[in-house]
Every structure is written in structure tokens, then in C-alpha cells.
Protein backbone atom coordinates (compact mmCIF):
# COMPACT_ATOMS: atom_id res chain seq x y z
CA UNK A 1 -14.24 252.89 74.42
CA UNK A 2 -17.82 254.21 73.70
CA UNK A 3 -20.91 252.24 74.60
CA UNK A 4 -21.77 251.80 70.92
CA UNK A 5 -18.30 250.48 70.12
CA UNK A 6 -18.43 248.05 73.04
CA UNK A 7 -21.80 246.80 71.84
CA UNK A 8 -20.48 246.21 68.31
CA UNK A 9 -17.44 244.34 69.66
CA UNK A 10 -19.60 242.08 71.83
CA UNK A 11 -21.88 241.35 68.87
CA UNK A 12 -18.88 240.44 66.70
CA UNK A 13 -17.44 238.22 69.41
CA UNK A 14 -20.65 236.21 69.65
CA UNK A 15 -20.91 235.98 65.87
CA UNK A 16 -17.30 234.86 65.51
CA UNK A 17 -17.68 232.25 68.22
CA UNK A 18 -20.71 230.85 66.43
CA UNK A 19 -19.34 230.91 62.87
CA UNK A 20 -15.56 230.49 62.94
CA UNK A 21 -15.58 226.91 64.30
CA UNK A 22 -17.52 225.81 61.22
CA UNK A 23 -14.98 227.49 58.95
CA UNK A 24 -11.74 226.56 60.60
CA UNK A 25 -12.13 223.23 62.39
CA UNK A 26 -10.77 220.80 59.85
CA UNK A 27 -10.45 218.10 62.47
CA UNK A 28 -13.57 218.93 64.53
CA UNK A 29 -16.27 219.45 61.94
CA UNK A 30 -18.04 216.13 62.39
CA UNK A 31 -18.06 213.42 64.98
CA UNK A 32 -19.74 210.72 62.98
CA UNK A 33 -17.77 210.17 59.77
CA UNK A 34 -14.21 210.51 60.97
CA UNK A 35 -14.85 208.64 64.19
CA UNK A 36 -16.36 205.74 62.31
CA UNK A 37 -13.27 205.75 60.15
CA UNK A 38 -10.98 205.85 63.16
CA UNK A 39 -12.67 203.07 65.12
CA UNK A 40 -13.27 199.59 63.65
CA UNK A 41 -16.77 198.17 63.85
CA UNK A 42 -17.77 196.03 66.78
CA UNK A 43 -17.90 192.97 64.53
CA UNK A 44 -14.26 193.33 63.56
CA UNK A 45 -12.85 194.50 66.90
CA UNK A 46 -9.31 194.27 68.09
CA UNK A 47 -9.49 190.49 68.11
CA UNK A 48 -9.76 190.47 64.31
CA UNK A 49 -6.36 192.13 63.84
CA UNK A 50 -4.03 189.90 61.89
CA UNK A 51 -0.87 188.73 63.66
CA UNK A 52 1.06 190.37 60.83
CA UNK A 53 -0.55 193.77 61.49
CA UNK A 54 1.57 195.84 63.86
CA UNK A 55 -0.30 196.78 67.04
CA UNK A 56 -1.08 200.40 67.85
CA UNK A 57 1.72 202.24 69.64
CA UNK A 58 -0.58 204.45 71.67
CA UNK A 59 -3.63 203.01 73.42
CA UNK A 60 -4.84 206.18 75.13
CA UNK A 61 -5.59 209.80 74.35
CA UNK A 62 -5.23 212.75 76.71
CA UNK A 63 -8.26 214.99 77.13
CA UNK A 64 -8.01 217.59 74.39
CA UNK A 65 -8.79 220.43 76.81
CA UNK A 66 -5.71 219.44 78.82
CA UNK A 67 -3.40 218.68 75.88
CA UNK A 68 -2.12 222.27 75.93
CA UNK A 69 -0.86 223.93 79.12
CA UNK A 70 -2.77 226.67 80.94
CA UNK A 71 0.06 229.17 80.47
CA UNK A 72 0.02 228.55 76.72
CA UNK A 73 -3.74 229.04 76.58
CA UNK A 74 -3.45 232.34 78.45
CA UNK A 75 -0.74 233.44 76.04
CA UNK A 76 -2.49 232.39 72.83
CA UNK A 77 -6.06 233.31 73.84
CA UNK A 78 -5.95 236.30 76.21
CA UNK A 79 -9.18 236.77 78.16
CA UNK A 80 -10.52 233.44 76.93
CA UNK A 81 -14.23 232.95 77.41
CA UNK A 82 -13.38 229.69 79.20
CA UNK A 83 -9.81 229.06 80.33
CA UNK A 84 -10.55 225.34 80.66
CA UNK A 85 -11.85 225.17 77.11
CA UNK A 86 -15.03 223.79 75.59
CA UNK A 87 -14.88 220.06 74.89
CA UNK A 88 -16.49 218.72 71.73
CA UNK A 89 -18.95 215.83 71.79
CA UNK A 90 -17.57 212.36 71.16
CA UNK A 91 -19.03 208.88 71.61
CA UNK A 92 -15.53 207.56 72.38
CA UNK A 93 -13.12 210.12 73.87
CA UNK A 94 -10.30 207.58 73.68
CA UNK A 95 -10.63 207.51 69.89
CA UNK A 96 -11.45 211.18 69.32
CA UNK A 97 -11.13 214.22 71.58
CA UNK A 98 -11.64 217.90 70.72
CA UNK A 99 -11.53 221.24 72.52
CA UNK A 100 -11.74 224.95 71.65
CA UNK A 101 -11.08 228.37 73.20
CA UNK A 102 -11.89 231.90 72.05
CA UNK A 103 -11.42 235.35 73.52
CA UNK A 104 -11.52 239.09 72.82
CA UNK A 105 -8.83 241.24 74.41
CA UNK A 106 -9.75 244.82 73.58
CA UNK A 107 -10.24 244.56 69.83
CA UNK A 108 -7.94 241.56 69.37
CA UNK A 109 -9.83 238.32 68.73
CA UNK A 110 -8.24 234.88 69.02
CA UNK A 111 -9.56 231.37 68.42
CA UNK A 112 -7.80 228.06 69.14
CA UNK A 113 -9.09 224.55 68.61
CA UNK A 114 -7.46 221.16 68.81
CA UNK A 115 -8.54 217.72 67.65
CA UNK A 116 -6.87 214.41 68.54
CA UNK A 117 -7.70 211.29 66.54
CA UNK A 118 -6.36 207.85 67.51
CA UNK A 119 -6.34 204.79 65.25
CA UNK A 120 -6.27 201.06 65.98
CA UNK A 121 -4.78 198.35 63.79
CA UNK A 122 -7.31 196.46 61.70
CA UNK A 123 -6.77 193.42 59.52
CA UNK A 124 -8.88 194.91 56.72
CA UNK A 125 -8.01 198.62 57.01
CA UNK A 126 -4.31 198.25 57.86
CA UNK A 127 -2.01 199.06 60.73
CA UNK A 128 -2.79 201.85 63.16
CA UNK A 129 0.18 203.86 61.93
CA UNK A 130 -0.69 203.52 58.23
CA UNK A 131 -4.27 204.57 58.94
CA UNK A 132 -2.99 207.59 60.85
CA UNK A 133 -0.72 208.47 57.91
CA UNK A 134 -3.71 208.42 55.56
CA UNK A 135 -5.75 210.60 57.89
CA UNK A 136 -2.85 213.02 58.26
CA UNK A 137 -2.76 213.48 54.49
CA UNK A 138 -6.53 214.00 54.43
CA UNK A 139 -6.43 216.69 57.12
CA UNK A 140 -3.65 218.60 55.35
CA UNK A 141 -5.61 218.46 52.09
CA UNK A 142 -8.74 219.82 53.75
CA UNK A 143 -6.80 222.69 55.29
CA UNK A 144 -5.30 223.62 51.91
CA UNK A 145 -8.68 223.63 50.18
CA UNK A 146 -10.70 225.55 52.79
CA UNK A 147 -13.46 227.58 51.13
CA UNK A 148 -12.65 231.28 50.94
CA UNK A 149 -9.00 230.87 51.92
CA UNK A 150 -6.64 233.35 50.26
CA UNK A 151 -2.85 233.51 49.97
CA UNK A 152 -2.57 229.86 51.06
CA UNK A 153 0.92 228.79 52.10
CA UNK A 154 2.08 225.42 53.38
CA UNK A 155 5.27 223.98 54.85
CA UNK A 156 6.58 220.81 56.50
CA UNK A 157 8.27 221.78 59.78
CA UNK A 158 10.49 219.33 61.61
CA UNK A 159 10.52 218.56 65.30
CA UNK A 160 6.74 218.23 65.72
CA UNK A 161 5.81 214.57 66.05
CA UNK A 162 6.77 211.99 63.41
CA UNK A 163 5.55 214.23 60.58
CA UNK A 164 3.94 217.65 60.46
CA UNK A 165 2.51 220.18 58.06
CA UNK A 166 1.44 223.80 58.41
CA UNK A 167 -1.14 225.57 56.28
CA UNK A 168 -1.57 229.34 56.43
CA UNK A 169 -4.25 231.46 54.80
CA UNK A 170 -6.26 234.67 55.11
CA UNK A 171 -10.03 234.63 55.17
CA UNK A 172 -12.72 237.31 55.44
CA UNK A 173 -15.94 236.97 57.40
CA UNK A 174 -18.52 239.69 57.92
CA UNK A 175 -16.05 242.29 56.73
CA UNK A 176 -13.30 241.27 59.17
CA UNK A 177 -10.03 239.71 58.03
CA UNK A 178 -8.78 236.63 59.87
CA UNK A 179 -5.34 235.06 59.65
CA UNK A 180 -5.51 231.31 60.17
CA UNK A 181 -2.73 228.86 60.97
CA UNK A 182 -3.35 225.11 60.85
CA UNK A 183 -0.82 222.64 62.19
CA UNK A 184 -1.39 218.95 61.46
CA UNK A 185 0.97 216.47 63.05
CA UNK A 186 1.15 212.71 63.42
CA UNK A 187 2.76 211.01 66.38
CA UNK A 188 2.72 207.23 65.81
CA UNK A 189 -1.01 206.30 65.50
CA UNK A 190 -2.42 209.64 66.66
CA UNK A 191 -3.14 212.65 64.44
CA UNK A 192 -3.40 216.12 65.98
CA UNK A 193 -5.06 218.96 64.08
CA UNK A 194 -4.65 222.41 65.60
CA UNK A 195 -6.21 225.59 64.24
CA UNK A 196 -5.27 229.04 65.51
CA UNK A 197 -6.56 232.29 64.07
CA UNK A 198 -6.88 235.93 64.98
CA UNK A 199 -8.24 239.26 63.82
CA UNK A 200 -8.04 242.91 64.78
CA UNK A 201 -11.52 244.44 65.03
CA UNK A 202 -12.40 248.08 64.33
CA UNK A 203 -9.15 249.97 63.63
CA UNK A 204 -6.93 247.52 65.55
CA UNK A 205 -3.90 246.17 63.70
CA UNK A 206 -4.28 242.59 62.45
CA UNK A 207 -2.04 240.00 64.13
CA UNK A 208 1.15 238.96 62.38
CA UNK A 209 0.83 235.60 60.68
CA UNK A 210 4.39 234.62 61.60
CA UNK A 211 3.68 235.21 65.29
CA UNK A 212 0.47 233.20 65.13
CA UNK A 213 2.24 230.32 63.40
CA UNK A 214 5.04 230.28 65.97
CA UNK A 215 2.47 230.05 68.78
CA UNK A 216 0.48 227.37 66.96
CA UNK A 217 3.56 225.20 66.50
CA UNK A 218 4.41 225.61 70.19
CA UNK A 219 0.93 224.41 71.16
CA UNK A 220 1.17 221.47 68.75
CA UNK A 221 4.44 220.34 70.35
CA UNK A 222 2.76 220.40 73.76
CA UNK A 223 -0.07 218.27 72.41
CA UNK A 224 2.40 215.70 71.03
CA UNK A 225 4.04 215.49 74.45
CA UNK A 226 0.63 215.13 76.11
CA UNK A 227 -0.11 212.07 73.96
CA UNK A 228 3.18 210.44 74.98
CA UNK A 229 2.60 211.30 78.65
CA UNK A 230 -0.89 209.76 78.54
CA UNK A 231 0.64 206.43 77.50
CA UNK A 232 3.43 206.15 80.09
């Protein structure tokens, strides 16, 4: 690999790390709006929940950076910049937790991010599960309507939480083509949004979308298990 080529690859890596999160993180784009939606105001609180409103199944969230196993991270994001991941900011990590990883192996770029959102029951807003169902639908809709997404495909796989949806699309940034896979799943009152994308820089072959989706679904299943384990 020539010095000029290595320099161009490093520049692209830094650019991708700075830009792609804004494009792909459906669940991690903002910490203020969604979190306010997920957590009732202090004036309402848990004490305001009506006796007829079913209580939340899950009271705790795992740390997003530990929701997916180390072996899976090494497999999905070879030569990750940080194997432990980069945690997103949150004023209440038990209501919202996010983490991301990115890496460049030769000319193969990979990005993975995960967002976990937990809901409480509220007399005015509804049960924790119904609120999670509404948020699940919202996340799927956002993934389908991502700006610049081409050849968008969606499916509803079974065996991932209580309900799940996958959204696949191609997107171009700075002349490079990325293949993105989004998996949104709900397990009781927790919604998990996982984005996984890759690109082949220079003359490298682009990753196969089917392979990326298979890996993304595997990671989503691990995250669902992590939520259950955190509440044992």
C-alpha cells in the first residue's frame, strides 16, 4: 500500500467516523427529545401511574457498550478504533443508553451503533409496553425514510424480541457507497435500534448486504438477551 493511498484511507476513515453517525443513527441522533418522551416528568412520576396501567416489565437497562459480546464486536468491526465502544451521552442511562464502534481493516470500513430505550408506565401516556410499541413503529419509519437511501427493503424477522423489523438500503457519501442494515426490535418495554453498515474503499469489493444483515440480526439477538439478563 503506497504512502499516498494510506493517507487517503486515513482521511476517509476520519471523515466517515465524523459523518456516518449523523446519517445512520436513527435511535442515537438526539438525547433530548426521545429521552423526554421515554421518561415521564418529575411531576407525574411513577407514583402517578394508574392502578389499571400495567407496570413496566423491565426496570433496568444494560450498558449499551456491553449489550453485544466482545467476540461479536471483533467479528463485525475488525480493527475497531475502540473495542470497548464509545458511549453516547445520556442524562439517565437507565432510560436511554447508546454506543458505537467503527474500524477500517485494509480498505474495508465497518460501523456499528446500538441504542436502547426503556419506557415506564404512565397514567396519561399509557403502559410501558404500549409506549414502547409506538416508539418501535417510529424508529422503523425513520429508518425507511432516511435521506439519500436507495433500494430500500424491509422485512419482519421472527425470533428477535417480541417484534422486530429490518430496513436495508444503499447510500453514497463522498463518492463511496455504503450498505446499511437497521434492525429495530422491541422486547417488552425496551426498544433496541441497531445500525450496521460497511463500504469497500478504493478498489475493494463492497460488502454483501445479506452478510451484513445476518451479522446485524445476530448482534440484535445478543442485545435482547442482555436486557433480560440485566433484569434477573
